[in-house]
Short mmCIF file of C-alpha atoms and ligand atoms in Angstrom, two decimals:
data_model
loop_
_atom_site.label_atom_id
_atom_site.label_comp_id
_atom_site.label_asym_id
_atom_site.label_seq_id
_atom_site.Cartn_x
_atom_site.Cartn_y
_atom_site.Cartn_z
CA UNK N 1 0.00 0.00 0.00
CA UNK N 2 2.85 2.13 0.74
CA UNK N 3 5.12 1.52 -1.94
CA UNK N 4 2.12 2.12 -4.24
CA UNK N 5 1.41 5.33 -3.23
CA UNK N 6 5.42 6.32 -2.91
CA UNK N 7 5.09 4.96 -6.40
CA UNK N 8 2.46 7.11 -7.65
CA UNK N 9 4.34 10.26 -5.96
CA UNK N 10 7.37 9.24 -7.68
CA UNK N 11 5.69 9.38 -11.29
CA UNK N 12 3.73 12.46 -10.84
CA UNK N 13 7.26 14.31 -10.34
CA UNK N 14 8.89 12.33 -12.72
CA UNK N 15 5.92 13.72 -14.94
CA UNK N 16 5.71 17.60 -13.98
CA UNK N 17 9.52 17.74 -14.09
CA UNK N 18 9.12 15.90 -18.18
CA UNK N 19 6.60 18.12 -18.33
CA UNK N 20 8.69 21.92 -17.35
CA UNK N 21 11.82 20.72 -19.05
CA UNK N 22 9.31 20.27 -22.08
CA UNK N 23 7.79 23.59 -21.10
CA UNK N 24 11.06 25.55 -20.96
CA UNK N 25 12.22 23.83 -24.71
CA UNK N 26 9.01 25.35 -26.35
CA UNK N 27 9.61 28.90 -24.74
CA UNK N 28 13.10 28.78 -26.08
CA UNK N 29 11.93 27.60 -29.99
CA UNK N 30 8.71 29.87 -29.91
CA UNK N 31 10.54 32.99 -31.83
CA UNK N 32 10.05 33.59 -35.68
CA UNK N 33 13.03 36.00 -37.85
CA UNK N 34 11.30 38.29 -40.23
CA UNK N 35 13.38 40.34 -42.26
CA UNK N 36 12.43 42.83 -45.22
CA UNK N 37 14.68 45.20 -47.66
CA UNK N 38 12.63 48.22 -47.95
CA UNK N 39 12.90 49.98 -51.06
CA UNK N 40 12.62 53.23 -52.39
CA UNK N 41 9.22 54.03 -53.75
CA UNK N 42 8.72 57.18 -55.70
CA UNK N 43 12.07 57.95 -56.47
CA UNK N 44 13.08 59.10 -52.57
CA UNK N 45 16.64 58.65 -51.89
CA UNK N 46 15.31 56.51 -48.55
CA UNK N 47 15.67 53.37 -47.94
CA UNK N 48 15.70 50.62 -45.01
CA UNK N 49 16.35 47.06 -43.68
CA UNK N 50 13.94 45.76 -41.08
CA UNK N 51 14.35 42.75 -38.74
CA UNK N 52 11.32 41.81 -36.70
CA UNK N 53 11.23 39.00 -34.14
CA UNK N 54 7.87 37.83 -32.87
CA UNK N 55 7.13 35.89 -29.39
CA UNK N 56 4.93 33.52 -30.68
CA UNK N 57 3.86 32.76 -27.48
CA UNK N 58 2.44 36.70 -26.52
CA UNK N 59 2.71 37.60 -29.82
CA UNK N 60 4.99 40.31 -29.12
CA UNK N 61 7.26 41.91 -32.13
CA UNK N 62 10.60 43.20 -31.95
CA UNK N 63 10.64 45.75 -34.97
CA UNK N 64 14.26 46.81 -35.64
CA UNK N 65 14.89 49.57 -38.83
CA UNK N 66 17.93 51.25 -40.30
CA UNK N 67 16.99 53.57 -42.50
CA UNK N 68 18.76 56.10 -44.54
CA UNK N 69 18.28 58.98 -47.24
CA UNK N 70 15.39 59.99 -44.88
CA UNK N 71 14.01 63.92 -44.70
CA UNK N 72 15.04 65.04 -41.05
CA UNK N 73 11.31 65.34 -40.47
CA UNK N 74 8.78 62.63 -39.17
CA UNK N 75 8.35 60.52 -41.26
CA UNK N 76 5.16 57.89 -40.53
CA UNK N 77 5.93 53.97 -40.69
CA UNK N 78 3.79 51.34 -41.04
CA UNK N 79 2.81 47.60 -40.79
CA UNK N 80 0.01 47.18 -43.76
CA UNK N 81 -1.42 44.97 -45.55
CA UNK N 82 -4.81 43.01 -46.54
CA UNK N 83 -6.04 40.35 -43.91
CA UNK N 84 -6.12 37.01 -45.46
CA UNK N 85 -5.58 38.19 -49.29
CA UNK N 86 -2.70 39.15 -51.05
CA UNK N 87 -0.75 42.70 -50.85
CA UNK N 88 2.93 43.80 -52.25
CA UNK N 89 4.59 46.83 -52.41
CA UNK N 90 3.66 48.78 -55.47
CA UNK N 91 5.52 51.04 -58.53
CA UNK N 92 4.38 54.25 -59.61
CA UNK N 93 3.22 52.64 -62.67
CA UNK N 94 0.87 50.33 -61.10
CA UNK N 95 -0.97 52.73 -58.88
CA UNK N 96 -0.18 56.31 -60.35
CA UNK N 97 -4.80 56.62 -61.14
CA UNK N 98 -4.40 60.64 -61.51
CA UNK N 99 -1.07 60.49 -63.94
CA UNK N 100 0.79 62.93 -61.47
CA UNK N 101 3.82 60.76 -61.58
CA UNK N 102 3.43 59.92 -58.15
CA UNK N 103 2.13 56.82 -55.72
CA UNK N 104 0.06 59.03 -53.04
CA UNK N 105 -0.90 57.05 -49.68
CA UNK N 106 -4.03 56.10 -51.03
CA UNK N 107 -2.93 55.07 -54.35
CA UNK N 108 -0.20 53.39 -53.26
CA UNK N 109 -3.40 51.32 -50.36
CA UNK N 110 -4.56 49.56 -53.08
CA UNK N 111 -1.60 47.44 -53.12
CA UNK N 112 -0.12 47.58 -50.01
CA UNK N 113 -3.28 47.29 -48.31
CA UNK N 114 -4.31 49.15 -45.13
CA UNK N 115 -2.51 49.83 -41.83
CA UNK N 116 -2.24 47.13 -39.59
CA UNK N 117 -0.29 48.29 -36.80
CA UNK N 118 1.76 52.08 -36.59
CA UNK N 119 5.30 51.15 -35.96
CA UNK N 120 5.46 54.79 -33.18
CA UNK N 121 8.19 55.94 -30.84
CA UNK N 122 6.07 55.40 -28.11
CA UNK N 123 2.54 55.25 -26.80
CA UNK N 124 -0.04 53.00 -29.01
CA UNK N 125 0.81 51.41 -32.21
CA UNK N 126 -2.68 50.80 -33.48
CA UNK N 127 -4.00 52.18 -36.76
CA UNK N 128 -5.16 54.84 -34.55
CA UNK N 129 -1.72 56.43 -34.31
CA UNK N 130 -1.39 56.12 -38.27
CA UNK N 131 -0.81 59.88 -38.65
CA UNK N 132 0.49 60.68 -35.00
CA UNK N 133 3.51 62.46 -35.92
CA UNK N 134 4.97 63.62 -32.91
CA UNK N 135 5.50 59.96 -31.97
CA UNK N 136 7.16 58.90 -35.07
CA UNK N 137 11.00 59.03 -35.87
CA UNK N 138 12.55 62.13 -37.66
CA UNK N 139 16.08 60.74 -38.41
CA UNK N 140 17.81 60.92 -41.88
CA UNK N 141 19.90 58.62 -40.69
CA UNK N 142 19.09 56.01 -38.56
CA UNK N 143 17.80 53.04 -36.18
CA UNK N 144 14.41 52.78 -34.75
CA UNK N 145 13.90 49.43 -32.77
CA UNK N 146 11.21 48.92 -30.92
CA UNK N 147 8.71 45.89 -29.37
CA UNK N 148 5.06 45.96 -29.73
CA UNK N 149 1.68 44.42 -29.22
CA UNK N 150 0.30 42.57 -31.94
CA UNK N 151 -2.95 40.94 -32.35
CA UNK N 152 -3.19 37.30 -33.22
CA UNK N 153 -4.77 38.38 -36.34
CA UNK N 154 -1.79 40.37 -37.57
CA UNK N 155 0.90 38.01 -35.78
CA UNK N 156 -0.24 35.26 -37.91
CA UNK N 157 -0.38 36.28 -41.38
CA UNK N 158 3.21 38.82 -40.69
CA UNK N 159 4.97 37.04 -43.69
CA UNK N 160 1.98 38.79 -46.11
CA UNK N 161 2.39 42.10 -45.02
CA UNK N 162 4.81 45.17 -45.66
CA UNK N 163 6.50 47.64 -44.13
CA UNK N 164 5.62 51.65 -45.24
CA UNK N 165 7.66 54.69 -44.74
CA UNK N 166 6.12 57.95 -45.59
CA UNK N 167 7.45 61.49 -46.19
CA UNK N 168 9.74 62.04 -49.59
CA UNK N 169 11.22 65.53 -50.00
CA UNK N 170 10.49 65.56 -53.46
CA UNK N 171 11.59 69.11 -54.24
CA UNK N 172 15.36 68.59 -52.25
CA UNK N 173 14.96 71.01 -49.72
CA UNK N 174 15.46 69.40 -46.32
CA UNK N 175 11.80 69.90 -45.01
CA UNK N 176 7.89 68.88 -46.36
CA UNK N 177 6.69 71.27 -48.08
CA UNK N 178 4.08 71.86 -50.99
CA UNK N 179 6.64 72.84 -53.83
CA UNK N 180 5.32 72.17 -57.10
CA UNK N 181 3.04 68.95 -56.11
CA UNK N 182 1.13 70.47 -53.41
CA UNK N 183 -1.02 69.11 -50.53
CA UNK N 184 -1.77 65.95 -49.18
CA UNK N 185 -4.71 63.87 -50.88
CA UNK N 186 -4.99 62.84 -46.88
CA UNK N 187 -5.94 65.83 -46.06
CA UNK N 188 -5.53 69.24 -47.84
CA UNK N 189 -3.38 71.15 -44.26
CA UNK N 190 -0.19 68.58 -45.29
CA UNK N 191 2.02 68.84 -48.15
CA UNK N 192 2.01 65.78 -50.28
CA UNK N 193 5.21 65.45 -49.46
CA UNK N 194 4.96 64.38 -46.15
CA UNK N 195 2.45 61.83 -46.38
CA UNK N 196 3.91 60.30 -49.58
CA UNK N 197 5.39 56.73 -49.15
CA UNK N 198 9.06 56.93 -49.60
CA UNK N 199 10.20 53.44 -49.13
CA UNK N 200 8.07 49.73 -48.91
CA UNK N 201 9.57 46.44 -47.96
CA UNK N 202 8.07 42.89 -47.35
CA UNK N 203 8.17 40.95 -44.47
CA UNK N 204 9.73 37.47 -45.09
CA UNK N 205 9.82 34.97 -42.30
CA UNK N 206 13.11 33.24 -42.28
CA UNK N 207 14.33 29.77 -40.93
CA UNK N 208 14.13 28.52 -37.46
CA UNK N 209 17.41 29.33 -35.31
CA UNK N 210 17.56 33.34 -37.10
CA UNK N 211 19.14 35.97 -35.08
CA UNK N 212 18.08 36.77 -32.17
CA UNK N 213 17.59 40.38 -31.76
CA UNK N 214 16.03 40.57 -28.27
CA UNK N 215 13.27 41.68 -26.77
CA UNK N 216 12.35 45.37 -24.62
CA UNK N 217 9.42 46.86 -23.44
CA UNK N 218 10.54 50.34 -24.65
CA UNK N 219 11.99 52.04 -27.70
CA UNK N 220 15.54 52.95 -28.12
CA UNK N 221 16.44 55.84 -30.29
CA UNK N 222 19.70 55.12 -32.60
CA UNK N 223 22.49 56.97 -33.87
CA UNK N 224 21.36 60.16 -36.03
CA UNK N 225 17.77 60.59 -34.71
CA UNK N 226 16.58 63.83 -33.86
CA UNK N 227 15.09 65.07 -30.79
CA UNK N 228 11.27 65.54 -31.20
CA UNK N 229 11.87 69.10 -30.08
CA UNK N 230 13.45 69.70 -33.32
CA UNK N 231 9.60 69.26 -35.03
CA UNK N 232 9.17 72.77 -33.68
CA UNK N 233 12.58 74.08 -35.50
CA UNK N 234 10.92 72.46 -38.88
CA UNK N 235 8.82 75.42 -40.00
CA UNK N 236 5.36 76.14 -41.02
CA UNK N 237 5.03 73.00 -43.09
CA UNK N 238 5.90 70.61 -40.28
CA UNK N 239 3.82 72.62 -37.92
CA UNK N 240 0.96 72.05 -39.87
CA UNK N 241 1.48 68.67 -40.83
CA UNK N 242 1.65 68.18 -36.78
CA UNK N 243 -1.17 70.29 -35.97
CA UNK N 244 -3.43 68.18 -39.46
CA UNK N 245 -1.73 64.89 -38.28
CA UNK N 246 -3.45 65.43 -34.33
CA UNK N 247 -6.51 66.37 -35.53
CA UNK N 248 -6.81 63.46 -37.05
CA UNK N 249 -5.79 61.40 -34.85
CA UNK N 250 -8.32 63.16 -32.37
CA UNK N 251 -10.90 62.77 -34.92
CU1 CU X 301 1.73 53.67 -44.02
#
């Protein structure tokens, strides 16, 4: 009687400890490498590589960009892409509808889809925050890493989806402004310039046992970014694009 119950105590530790050791294996294997070239899109001079490393487990990503060739003014960036359907990164050809010579944001939407997560400084990174441009980077050159919340939706179907950077200086003259294109087609207080996508990437998962880029709960701000103080040095154009961006954000 005894031994059978010294026995049974014996197996059920034999099993939780099989079962922690098996516990503690799938924590350490439960990490998926994305990486992504992001290319110049309407002729900017920016460009970007992106690693992203999600916890499969909270669903957590670890978004890390270099960029460079970037306006030293915010420049919005963006997870997007169409839920269970197909999205890629346009040309100008492709999406150009009103012959300007351009891909505007909402040209350029029906190929890369719509926002699925706003890849911010700080704060929220829902499509909420799409257009909150005091919480986006404003290097020229770069590094923005930071790890966010995803939903399982978007955690799932990552290798589909893109990432967008906005604002080209299309006229060459270190700020947004409207030059010879204009405003926004987002919304008429923002140059085109600064809502414009200026580079475009896709996510690729790679094999198991990719880098490991860690993870943090905060963002980190890289070599060569600017101070979000310096949004006030940027001039009209930025102030309005700040003032347009918050108002729609407050909507
Ligand atoms: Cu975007």
């Amino acid at each position: 009687m005894r031994s059978t119950s010294r026995l049974a105590a014996i197996v059920a530790i034999v099993a939780l400890t099989v079962g922690v050791l098996a516990t503690g294996a799938l924590a350490q294997s439960d990490t998926v490498t994305f990486r992504g070239q992001i290319n110049s899109l309407n002729d900017s001079a920016a460009s970007a590589n992106a690693t992203a490393t999600l916890d499969e487990s909270t669903n957590q990503l670890n978004v890390r960009i270099n960029g460079q060739g970037f306006v030293a003014a915010p420049h919005a960036q963006h997870i997007h892409g169409v839920q269970s359907g197909q999205s890629t990164c346009p040309t100008v050809g492709q999406v150009d509808e009103d012959g300007d010579g351009f891909a505007s944001t909402p040209e350029g939407q029906t190929t890369y889809g719509p926002i699925q997560a706003s890849l911010t400084t700080e704060g929220d990174t829902s499509p909420d925050s799409a257009l909150a441009v005091e919480r986006f980077p404003t290097y020229e050159t770069g590094t923005y890493s930071r790890t966010i919340q995803l939903s399982q939706d978007v955690a799932s179907e990552l290798d589909r989806l893109h990432i967008v950077m906005h604002g080209n200086d299309v006229n060459g003259n270190g700020e947004y402004d409207a030059g010879d294109i204009g405003m926004s087609p987002l919304n008429e207080e923002l140059p085109f310039e600064a809502t414009m996508p200026a580079a475009c990437g896709t996510l690729t998962a790679q094999a198991a046992g990719g880098v490991q880029t860690g993870a943090g709960g905060t963002a980190e701000t890289g070599a060569g970014m600017t101070p979000l103080a310096l949004l006030a040095a940027g001039g009209l154009a930025v102030g309005g694009f700040g003032f347009g961006l918050r108002r729609a954000v407050n909507r």
